[in-house]
Tab-separated table of C-alpha atoms in Angstrom:
chain	number	residue	atom	x	y	z
A	1	MET	CA	81.984	111.384	2.811
A	2	ASN	CA	81.336	112.199	-0.831
A	3	LYS	CA	77.892	111.726	-2.380
A	4	THR	CA	78.852	113.319	-5.668
A	5	ILE	CA	77.803	111.441	-8.790
A	6	ALA	CA	79.508	112.408	-12.040
A	7	PHE	CA	76.679	111.868	-14.523
A	8	ALA	CA	72.897	112.109	-14.441
A	9	SER	CA	72.770	108.729	-16.199
A	10	GLU	CA	74.536	107.161	-13.222
A	11	ALA	CA	72.192	108.934	-10.804
A	12	VAL	CA	69.072	107.292	-12.251
A	13	ALA	CA	70.656	103.894	-12.951
A	14	GLY	CA	68.895	102.150	-10.063
A	15	ILE	CA	65.393	103.033	-11.251
A	16	GLY	CA	63.986	99.814	-12.677
A	17	ASP	CA	60.624	98.732	-14.067
A	18	GLY	CA	57.721	99.211	-11.666
A	19	THR	CA	59.535	101.716	-9.455
A	20	THR	CA	57.686	104.461	-7.570
A	21	VAL	CA	59.461	107.770	-8.147
A	22	MET	CA	58.818	111.157	-6.566
A	23	ILE	CA	59.801	113.999	-8.871
A	24	GLY	CA	60.167	117.459	-7.357
A	25	GLY	CA	58.831	120.676	-8.796
A	26	PHE	CA	55.643	122.663	-9.178
A	27	GLY	CA	55.013	122.965	-12.868
A	28	GLY	CA	58.466	123.703	-14.240
A	29	SER	CA	59.708	125.526	-11.150
A	30	GLY	CA	62.043	123.196	-9.274
A	31	ALA	CA	61.611	120.358	-11.769
A	32	PRO	CA	64.841	118.345	-12.241
A	33	ILE	CA	64.619	118.367	-16.025
A	34	GLU	CA	68.076	116.879	-16.633
A	35	LEU	CA	67.458	113.977	-14.231
A	36	ILE	CA	64.066	113.303	-15.852
A	37	HIS	CA	65.656	113.293	-19.290
A	38	ALA	CA	68.337	110.892	-18.046
A	39	LEU	CA	65.540	108.659	-16.775
A	40	ILE	CA	63.906	108.766	-20.210
A	41	ASP	CA	67.232	107.696	-21.744
A	42	ALA	CA	67.419	104.791	-19.270
A	43	GLY	CA	63.904	103.708	-20.282
A	44	PRO	CA	62.345	101.835	-17.326
A	45	LYS	CA	58.649	100.991	-17.763
A	46	ASN	CA	55.564	100.834	-15.607
A	47	LEU	CA	56.628	103.645	-13.271
A	48	THR	CA	54.424	105.268	-10.666
A	49	ILE	CA	55.246	108.976	-10.567
A	50	ILE	CA	54.423	111.350	-7.717
A	51	ASN	CA	54.468	115.039	-8.698
A	52	ASN	CA	52.126	117.969	-8.211
A	53	ASN	CA	51.278	118.008	-11.913
A	54	ALA	CA	51.338	115.704	-14.909
A	55	GLY	CA	53.629	117.504	-17.293
A	56	ASN	CA	53.438	120.407	-19.706
A	57	GLY	CA	54.362	120.299	-23.384
A	58	HIS	CA	56.796	117.604	-24.546
A	59	VAL	CA	59.775	117.914	-22.183
A	60	GLY	CA	60.492	116.789	-18.629
A	61	LEU	CA	57.638	114.906	-16.969
A	62	ALA	CA	55.399	115.245	-20.040
A	63	ALA	CA	58.119	113.592	-22.149
A	64	LEU	CA	58.467	110.774	-19.602
A	65	ILE	CA	54.729	110.165	-19.878
A	66	GLU	CA	54.790	110.508	-23.671
A	67	GLN	CA	57.398	107.735	-23.863
A	68	GLY	CA	54.880	105.348	-22.294
A	69	MET	CA	57.024	104.820	-19.215
A	70	VAL	CA	54.435	105.881	-16.636
A	71	ALA	CA	51.642	103.532	-15.543
A	72	LYS	CA	50.261	105.739	-12.780
A	73	MET	CA	50.375	109.399	-11.755
A	74	ILE	CA	49.744	110.556	-8.200
A	75	CYS	CA	49.199	114.317	-8.375
A	76	SER	CA	46.930	117.224	-7.459
A	77	PHE	CA	46.565	119.073	-10.748
A	78	PRO	CA	47.123	117.199	-14.030
A	79	ARG	CA	46.412	120.284	-16.097
A	80	SER	CA	48.806	122.809	-17.604
A	81	ALA	CA	49.152	125.201	-20.504
A	82	ASP	CA	49.755	122.193	-22.788
A	83	PRO	CA	48.472	119.048	-21.018
A	84	LYS	CA	47.833	117.058	-24.221
A	85	VAL	CA	50.244	114.198	-23.480
A	86	PHE	CA	48.668	113.222	-20.175
A	87	THR	CA	45.112	114.082	-21.214
A	88	ASP	CA	45.133	111.850	-24.306
A	89	LEU	CA	46.566	108.856	-22.436
A	90	TYR	CA	44.167	109.335	-19.520
A	91	LEU	CA	41.080	109.629	-21.694
A	92	ALA	CA	42.236	106.531	-23.620
A	93	GLY	CA	42.463	104.635	-20.318
A	94	LYS	CA	46.200	104.091	-20.736
A	95	ILE	CA	47.389	105.796	-17.562
A	96	GLU	CA	46.044	105.582	-14.029
A	97	LEU	CA	45.447	108.727	-11.959
A	98	GLU	CA	45.228	109.192	-8.211
A	99	ILE	CA	44.096	112.746	-7.578
A	100	VAL	CA	45.173	114.168	-4.201
A	101	PRO	CA	44.463	117.661	-2.837
A	102	GLN	CA	47.684	119.643	-2.967
A	103	GLY	CA	48.104	120.178	0.773
A	104	THR	CA	47.248	116.554	1.457
A	105	LEU	CA	49.825	115.480	-1.113
A	106	ALA	CA	52.480	117.600	0.615
A	107	GLU	CA	51.553	116.339	4.072
A	108	ARG	CA	51.407	112.686	2.966
A	109	ILE	CA	54.936	113.034	1.623
A	110	ARG	CA	56.106	114.756	4.799
A	111	ALA	CA	54.475	111.987	6.855
A	112	GLY	CA	56.204	109.373	4.713
A	113	GLY	CA	59.559	110.969	5.399
A	114	ALA	CA	58.842	111.453	9.088
A	115	GLY	CA	57.686	107.933	9.927
A	116	ILE	CA	54.054	108.951	10.535
A	117	PRO	CA	51.803	106.329	8.894
A	118	ALA	CA	48.596	108.377	8.977
A	119	PHE	CA	47.195	111.745	10.010
A	120	TYR	CA	43.871	113.604	10.013
A	121	THR	CA	43.124	116.643	7.876
A	122	PRO	CA	39.977	118.734	7.347
A	123	THR	CA	40.727	118.763	3.627
A	124	SER	CA	38.278	116.826	1.431
A	125	TYR	CA	35.833	116.057	4.237
A	126	GLY	CA	32.374	115.531	2.733
A	127	THR	CA	33.704	115.370	-0.836
A	128	GLU	CA	34.119	112.480	-3.233
A	129	LEU	CA	37.887	112.478	-2.592
A	130	ALA	CA	37.160	111.354	0.991
A	131	GLU	CA	35.043	108.367	-0.031
A	132	GLY	CA	36.163	105.159	1.659
A	133	LYS	CA	38.452	106.998	4.090
A	134	LEU	CA	38.164	106.979	7.862
A	135	VAL	CA	36.601	110.088	9.393
A	136	ALA	CA	36.951	111.232	12.996
A	137	GLU	CA	35.681	114.178	14.989
A	138	PHE	CA	38.053	116.406	16.944
A	139	GLU	CA	36.794	119.414	18.894
A	140	GLY	CA	33.515	119.338	16.995
A	141	ARG	CA	34.946	119.261	13.467
A	142	HIS	CA	35.299	116.374	11.060
A	143	TYR	CA	38.629	115.233	9.710
A	144	VAL	CA	39.671	112.671	7.119
A	145	GLN	CA	42.404	110.140	7.742
A	146	GLU	CA	45.137	110.203	5.124
A	147	ARG	CA	48.115	107.866	4.852
A	148	TRP	CA	51.778	108.493	4.344
A	149	LEU	CA	53.279	108.449	0.887
A	150	LYS	CA	56.708	106.964	0.266
A	151	ALA	CA	58.737	106.147	-2.814
A	152	ASP	CA	61.612	103.979	-3.946
A	153	PHE	CA	63.329	106.958	-5.518
A	154	ALA	CA	63.137	110.739	-5.381
A	155	LEU	CA	64.588	112.963	-8.083
A	156	ILE	CA	64.842	116.533	-6.903
A	157	LYS	CA	66.364	119.862	-7.894
A	158	ALA	CA	68.310	122.164	-5.597
A	159	GLU	CA	70.617	125.137	-5.969
A	160	LEU	CA	73.801	124.531	-3.960
A	161	GLY	CA	74.927	121.151	-2.711
A	162	ASP	CA	77.991	119.964	-0.859
A	163	PRO	CA	79.570	116.478	-0.915
A	164	LEU	CA	77.646	115.561	2.250
A	165	GLY	CA	74.363	116.269	0.466
A	166	ASN	CA	73.436	119.473	2.283
A	167	LEU	CA	71.215	121.531	-0.005
A	168	THR	CA	69.860	125.008	-0.549
A	169	TYR	CA	67.100	125.925	-2.974
A	170	ARG	CA	66.376	128.819	-5.274
A	171	MET	CA	63.234	130.912	-4.671
A	172	ALA	CA	59.919	129.131	-5.298
A	173	ALA	CA	61.767	126.177	-6.847
A	174	ARG	CA	61.842	124.783	-3.302
A	175	ASN	CA	58.154	123.627	-3.257
A	176	PHE	CA	57.951	119.802	-2.941
A	177	ASN	CA	61.705	119.153	-3.224
A	178	PRO	CA	62.679	119.208	0.485
A	179	LEU	CA	59.670	117.006	1.357
A	180	MET	CA	60.359	114.417	-1.324
A	181	ALA	CA	64.006	114.301	-0.285
A	182	THR	CA	62.893	112.767	3.020
A	183	ALA	CA	60.338	110.264	1.753
A	184	ALA	CA	62.223	108.000	-0.654
A	185	THR	CA	64.517	105.043	-0.095
A	186	ARG	CA	67.031	106.742	-2.362
A	187	THR	CA	67.102	110.462	-3.142
A	188	VAL	CA	69.232	112.058	-5.814
A	189	ALA	CA	69.465	115.831	-6.233
A	190	GLN	CA	70.640	117.767	-9.229
A	191	VAL	CA	72.246	121.009	-8.087
A	192	THR	CA	73.397	124.024	-10.006
A	193	ARG	CA	76.719	124.044	-8.178
A	194	ILE	CA	78.600	121.675	-5.910
A	195	VAL	CA	80.608	123.506	-3.269
A	196	ALA	CA	83.093	122.207	-0.697
A	197	ALA	CA	81.838	121.024	2.687
A	198	GLY	CA	81.624	124.070	4.931
A	199	GLU	CA	80.898	126.510	2.150
A	200	ILE	CA	77.159	126.367	2.807
A	201	ASP	CA	76.519	128.192	6.077
A	202	PRO	CA	74.835	125.617	8.365
A	203	GLU	CA	72.231	128.303	9.129
A	204	GLN	CA	71.280	128.311	5.445
A	205	VAL	CA	71.001	124.551	4.882
A	206	VAL	CA	67.408	123.679	3.961
A	207	THR	CA	67.798	119.941	3.370
A	208	PRO	CA	70.404	118.336	5.648
A	209	GLY	CA	72.573	115.779	3.887
A	210	ILE	CA	71.205	112.824	5.863
A	211	PHE	CA	68.248	112.767	3.464
A	212	ILE	CA	70.388	112.745	0.338
A	213	ASP	CA	72.091	109.767	-1.309
A	214	GLY	CA	73.573	111.385	-4.379
A	215	ILE	CA	74.151	114.802	-5.917
A	216	VAL	CA	74.858	115.599	-9.551
A	217	GLU	CA	76.051	118.988	-10.703
A	218	VAL	CA	73.986	120.435	-13.570
A	219	PRO	CA	75.236	123.962	-14.191
A	220	ASP	CA	72.769	126.267	-15.935
A	221	PRO	CA	69.801	123.849	-15.741
A	222	GLU	CA	67.005	124.004	-18.306
A	223	GLN	CA	63.681	125.585	-17.398
A	224	GLU	CA	60.580	123.736	-18.558
A	225	GLU	CA	58.805	127.016	-19.323
A	226	SER	CA	61.652	128.233	-21.541
A	227	LEU	CA	61.883	124.882	-23.356
A	228	ASN	CA	58.145	124.923	-23.994
A	229	ARG	CA	58.279	128.449	-25.356
A	230	GLU	CA	60.878	127.192	-27.835
A	231	GLY	CA	58.622	124.264	-28.759
A	232	ALA	CA	61.221	121.768	-27.529
A	233	VAL	CA	60.514	118.029	-27.642
A	234	TYR	CA	62.500	115.360	-25.753
A	235	PRO	CA	64.171	113.141	-26.798
B	1	MET	CA	15.026	139.359	-17.616
B	2	SER	CA	18.383	137.815	-18.508
B	3	ALA	CA	19.039	140.282	-21.324
B	4	ALA	CA	18.343	143.104	-18.891
B	5	LEU	CA	20.653	141.512	-16.346
B	6	ASP	CA	23.484	141.395	-18.858
B	7	THR	CA	23.369	145.159	-19.261
B	8	LEU	CA	23.143	145.791	-15.502
B	9	LYS	CA	25.620	143.332	-14.131
B	10	LEU	CA	29.112	144.116	-12.921
B	11	SER	CA	32.111	143.114	-14.995
B	12	SER	CA	34.661	140.697	-13.536
B	13	ALA	CA	36.946	143.656	-12.821
B	14	GLN	CA	34.159	145.387	-10.912
B	15	ILE	CA	33.433	142.265	-8.845
B	16	ALA	CA	37.152	142.048	-8.087
B	17	TRP	CA	37.205	145.738	-7.125
B	18	ARG	CA	34.349	145.227	-4.670
B	19	ALA	CA	36.005	142.178	-3.099
B	20	ALA	CA	39.266	144.115	-2.768
B	21	GLN	CA	37.586	146.789	-0.613
B	22	ASP	CA	37.115	144.197	2.171
B	23	MET	CA	40.801	143.250	2.470
B	24	GLU	CA	41.917	144.577	5.838
B	25	ASP	CA	45.198	146.326	6.480
B	26	GLY	CA	47.725	143.715	7.594
B	27	ALA	CA	45.793	140.771	6.172
B	28	TYR	CA	47.407	137.585	4.871
B	29	VAL	CA	45.465	136.690	1.734
B	30	ASN	CA	45.388	133.859	-0.786
B	31	LEU	CA	43.765	134.666	-4.121
B	32	GLY	CA	42.763	131.589	-6.119
B	33	ILE	CA	44.130	131.166	-9.624
B	34	GLY	CA	42.235	132.836	-12.450
B	35	PHE	CA	39.548	135.405	-11.722
B	36	PRO	CA	40.323	135.942	-7.976
B	37	GLU	CA	43.918	136.937	-8.841
B	38	MET	CA	42.479	140.126	-10.346
B	39	ILE	CA	41.566	141.375	-6.850
B	40	ALA	CA	45.197	142.283	-6.160
B	41	LYS	CA	45.007	144.990	-8.844
B	42	PHE	CA	42.377	146.827	-6.782
B	43	GLN	CA	44.035	146.612	-3.373
B	44	PRO	CA	42.988	149.881	-1.667
B	45	GLU	CA	45.746	152.407	-1.175
B	46	GLY	CA	47.200	152.648	2.291
B	47	ARG	CA	46.416	149.041	3.147
B	48	ASP	CA	49.211	146.552	3.492
B	49	VAL	CA	48.239	143.082	2.325
B	50	VAL	CA	50.599	140.107	2.223
B	51	TYR	CA	49.750	137.622	-0.532
B	52	HIS	CA	50.315	133.901	-0.062
B	53	THR	CA	50.727	131.445	-2.901
B	54	GLU	CA	50.484	127.686	-2.370
B	55	ASN	CA	53.798	126.957	-4.041
B	56	GLY	CA	55.736	128.608	-1.269
B	57	VAL	CA	55.883	132.397	-1.370
B	58	LEU	CA	54.566	135.045	1.028
B	59	GLY	CA	54.786	138.683	0.011
B	60	PHE	CA	54.792	138.590	-3.761
B	61	GLY	CA	53.948	141.501	-6.014
B	62	GLU	CA	52.979	142.154	-9.596
B	63	ALA	CA	54.032	140.276	-12.690
B	64	PRO	CA	57.440	141.269	-14.082
B	65	ALA	CA	57.779	142.957	-17.469
B	66	ALA	CA	57.856	140.584	-20.448
B	67	GLY	CA	61.359	139.199	-20.812
B	68	GLU	CA	62.137	139.771	-17.130
B	69	GLU	CA	60.571	136.511	-15.925
B	70	ASP	CA	62.465	134.164	-13.649
B	71	TRP	CA	60.750	130.780	-13.935
B	72	ASP	CA	61.852	129.789	-10.448
B	73	LEU	CA	59.628	132.615	-9.216
B	74	ILE	CA	56.018	131.809	-10.084
B	75	ASN	CA	52.622	131.700	-8.398
B	76	ALA	CA	50.121	128.859	-8.109
B	77	GLY	CA	48.819	129.713	-11.575
B	78	LYS	CA	52.382	129.127	-12.895
B	79	LYS	CA	52.656	132.800	-13.809
B	80	ALA	CA	55.845	134.776	-13.195
B	81	ILE	CA	55.732	137.081	-10.158
B	82	THR	CA	58.016	139.547	-8.385
B	83	LEU	CA	58.870	139.883	-4.710
B	84	LYS	CA	58.070	142.694	-2.311
B	85	PRO	CA	60.497	143.647	0.457
B	86	GLY	CA	60.041	141.181	3.319
B	87	ALA	CA	58.996	138.249	1.139
B	88	ALA	CA	59.658	134.686	2.294
B	89	PHE	CA	60.064	131.272	0.661
B	90	PHE	CA	59.043	127.967	2.233
B	91	HIS	CA	58.295	124.406	1.205
B	92	HIS	CA	54.881	122.984	0.382
B	93	ALA	CA	54.155	121.428	3.767
B	94	ASP	CA	54.773	124.760	5.511
B	95	SER	CA	52.685	126.482	2.868
B	96	PHE	CA	49.683	124.290	3.612
B	97	ALA	CA	50.306	124.553	7.347
B	98	MET	CA	49.620	128.260	6.801
B	99	VAL	CA	46.426	127.318	4.947
B	100	ARG	CA	44.922	124.625	7.176
B	101	GLY	CA	46.380	125.953	10.384
B	102	GLY	CA	44.172	129.032	10.384
B	103	HIS	CA	46.950	131.520	9.642
B	104	LEU	CA	45.426	133.133	6.566
B	105	ASP	CA	42.886	135.894	7.096
B	106	LEU	CA	41.209	135.535	3.747
B	107	ALA	CA	41.007	133.126	0.838
B	108	VAL	CA	39.090	134.140	-2.283
B	109	LEU	CA	38.001	131.503	-4.762
B	110	GLY	CA	35.896	131.142	-7.872
B	111	ALA	CA	32.785	128.955	-7.901
B	112	TYR	CA	30.578	126.816	-10.081
B	113	GLN	CA	27.969	126.717	-7.322
B	114	VAL	CA	27.563	127.990	-3.750
B	115	ALA	CA	24.855	126.687	-1.409
B	116	GLU	CA	23.047	128.591	1.331
B	117	ASN	CA	24.697	126.310	3.909
B	118	GLY	CA	28.117	127.511	2.710
B	119	ASP	CA	28.962	124.442	0.633
B	120	LEU	CA	31.176	125.211	-2.344
B	121	ALA	CA	31.519	123.387	-5.670
B	122	ASN	CA	34.395	124.734	-7.740
B	123	TRP	CA	36.689	121.895	-8.796
B	124	SER	CA	34.758	119.491	-10.993
B	125	THR	CA	31.881	119.801	-13.433
B	126	GLY	CA	31.250	116.110	-12.838
B	127	LYS	CA	31.231	115.471	-16.578
B	128	GLY	CA	34.286	113.285	-16.893
B	129	GLY	CA	37.426	114.614	-18.485
B	130	VAL	CA	40.577	114.927	-16.402
B	131	PRO	CA	39.890	115.729	-12.734
B	132	ALA	CA	42.172	118.350	-11.158
B	133	VAL	CA	41.755	119.722	-7.643
B	134	GLY	CA	45.012	121.549	-6.894
B	135	GLY	CA	44.838	123.412	-3.578
B	136	ALA	CA	41.118	124.275	-3.623
B	137	MET	CA	40.032	121.654	-1.082
B	138	ASP	CA	42.744	122.812	1.323
B	139	LEU	CA	42.098	126.541	0.877
B	140	VAL	CA	38.457	126.274	1.916
B	141	HIS	CA	39.581	125.086	5.351
B	142	GLY	CA	41.563	127.250	7.675
B	143	ALA	CA	41.316	130.782	6.312
B	144	LYS	CA	39.334	132.938	8.729
B	145	ARG	CA	37.153	134.161	5.856
B	146	VAL	CA	36.518	132.197	2.665
B	147	ALA	CA	34.994	134.431	0.017
B	148	VAL	CA	33.793	133.648	-3.474
B	149	VAL	CA	33.804	135.903	-6.529
B	150	THR	CA	31.431	134.833	-9.281
B	151	ASP	CA	28.880	135.801	-11.837
B	152	HIS	CA	25.456	135.609	-10.188
B	153	VAL	CA	24.204	133.149	-12.813
B	154	THR	CA	25.747	130.710	-15.293
B	155	ARG	CA	26.230	131.562	-18.967
B	156	LYS	CA	22.865	129.908	-19.576
B	157	GLY	CA	21.286	132.169	-16.974
B	158	GLU	CA	20.847	129.460	-14.326
B	159	PRO	CA	21.384	130.368	-10.665
B	160	LYS	CA	24.809	129.604	-9.169
B	161	LEU	CA	23.601	130.353	-5.638
B	162	LEU	CA	21.476	127.396	-4.623
B	163	LYS	CA	19.829	125.612	-1.715
B	164	ARG	CA	22.250	122.728	-2.241
B	165	CYS	CA	25.085	122.243	-4.721
B	166	ALA	CA	24.467	119.671	-7.429
B	167	LEU	CA	28.102	119.466	-8.591
B	168	PRO	CA	30.883	117.619	-6.719
B	169	LEU	CA	31.752	119.534	-3.561
B	170	THR	CA	35.042	121.239	-2.774
B	171	GLY	CA	34.146	121.748	0.878
B	172	LEU	CA	31.222	121.731	3.278
B	173	GLY	CA	29.947	124.853	5.004
B	174	CYS	CA	33.083	126.812	4.161
B	175	VAL	CA	31.990	129.977	2.311
B	176	THR	CA	31.449	133.106	4.420
B	177	ARG	CA	30.750	135.754	1.752
B	178	VAL	CA	29.882	135.819	-1.956
B	179	TYR	CA	30.629	138.745	-4.262
B	180	THR	CA	28.535	138.346	-7.398
B	181	SER	CA	27.882	140.418	-10.490
B	182	LEU	CA	24.636	141.605	-8.848
B	183	ALA	CA	25.030	141.504	-5.078
B	184	VAL	CA	27.105	140.913	-1.959
B	185	ILE	CA	25.734	138.066	0.105
B	186	ASP	CA	26.877	136.590	3.410
B	187	VAL	CA	26.392	133.007	4.522
B	188	GLU	CA	25.095	133.040	8.087
B	189	ASP	CA	23.575	130.145	10.004
B	190	GLY	CA	22.891	128.205	6.823
B	191	ARG	CA	21.166	131.083	5.016
B	192	PHE	CA	22.045	133.637	2.366
B	193	VAL	CA	21.851	137.104	3.892
B	194	LEU	CA	21.727	139.962	1.391
B	195	ARG	CA	24.122	142.802	2.256
B	196	GLU	CA	24.325	144.818	-0.964
B	197	ARG	CA	22.529	144.788	-4.300
B	198	LEU	CA	22.812	146.800	-7.485
B	199	PRO	CA	20.471	149.765	-6.949
B	200	GLN	CA	18.978	149.373	-10.450
B	201	LEU	CA	17.814	145.875	-9.568
B	202	SER	CA	14.721	145.186	-7.478
B	203	PHE	CA	14.886	142.678	-4.646
B	204	GLU	CA	12.309	140.548	-6.489
B	205	ASP	CA	14.416	140.463	-9.651
B	206	LEU	CA	17.485	139.486	-7.663
B	207	GLN	CA	15.565	136.773	-5.839
B	208	SER	CA	14.283	135.412	-9.156
B	209	VAL	CA	17.827	134.624	-10.341
B	210	THR	CA	18.918	133.205	-6.979
B	211	GLY	CA	18.271	129.526	-6.279
B	212	ALA	CA	17.676	129.911	-2.547
B	213	GLU	CA	15.889	132.390	-0.354
B	214	LEU	CA	17.665	135.687	0.272
B	215	LYS	CA	17.230	136.814	3.875
B	216	ILE	CA	17.378	140.422	4.938
B	217	HIS	CA	18.840	141.217	8.336
B	218	GLY	CA	19.207	144.950	8.780
B	219	ASP	CA	19.978	147.317	5.957
B	220	VAL	CA	20.727	146.320	2.392
B	221	ALA	CA	23.233	148.786	0.988
B	222	ASP	CA	23.640	149.783	-2.630
B	223	LEU	CA	26.352	147.821	-4.416
B	224	ALA	CA	28.271	150.829	-5.679
B	225	VAL	CA	31.279	150.172	-7.897
B	226	PRO	CA	33.180	152.601	-10.138
B	227	GLU	CA	33.381	152.223	-13.902
B	228	LEU	CA	36.601	150.326	-14.581
């Protein structure tokens, strides 16, 4: 078995117009910048993007939005140090926003990957984000029903990968990546280094290869924060 | 009155210092982004506190020196952090299992408004713009104690502690203690109970800038904070 893909452009080739795409990362940490930039080069339109945020500056997710490729964002916190790209489009009514509490977003993605169509959470009970949702009482407390979240594609970032798709992550760059890996029809990971099968200790595997469809090696990946400090703009 | 209050009131650092004194040895604590993060600077000596951040780290320490940042190692405010010995990484679903599952001892948040029934409004001013909730609605559920640090009144001098919140809610009945620039107040059985007030301030003056009745159960201590 070999899930290695030679080029990022090949990895995103199946993402067509109207696709729902989960993109890993929390801010810039764990964001697959090179895969996002390859997606910008490919140019599909009318995407729905699931990410914790809505981009920062003019690279990565912000650049994807700036290119007019995103019709809808599903996220918890569409603010950042430089949120101008998303903010302007949102206030102009040119991009849709579904705001989801961060823990609910994570759990909806986990549920999507785990075959659990709905679950109950205390989060958002009694707030405007619970309007229209089912509420139930368990042991004297109220809980809101939330539904799974799935995607056609997930683009994630990991540290080590082997040809079977087993992955490790680097520090807090883990965040949403292992969850999103499970919840998409097709998941592609960019990894800093591809190693031979067996070189990742099975005890250290965080995402087992069953969840992964393709891996692309991107040595020395860009960091969104560093690019923004340089004033970088993509493309 | 409000001009006098401005000279009396605690600074943000002093509010943070007071809140820090209540962190127990061995506590697992989440400090909300912005003002609450300052509490870590005043962690009392000899007490071990393990800090949690929503993006998947337990046991982080201070910011690194400029130029030493690793952008894979940040907190929920997207600021660079360092690790303490015994730190752990985990994914977002585990992180919020810690939050909602009752595993945190303390969460400290900022507030636009707090109501006497413990309702908190801290995520939306309700005025349009871009809504952003982040982890606030999760953090108010699950931690054993949910504290708020805040100025006692708004910049316009209007009370932030109210009978009922007027702004969009973050959570119902979730706040257990409020550290303000003038007082320390508990929420008990749907009422504000005054625990400490600045000694220079009369009870009547404090009540006049509070939008709900302040109850007194037992002693009210002086809110004593060092110059910082």
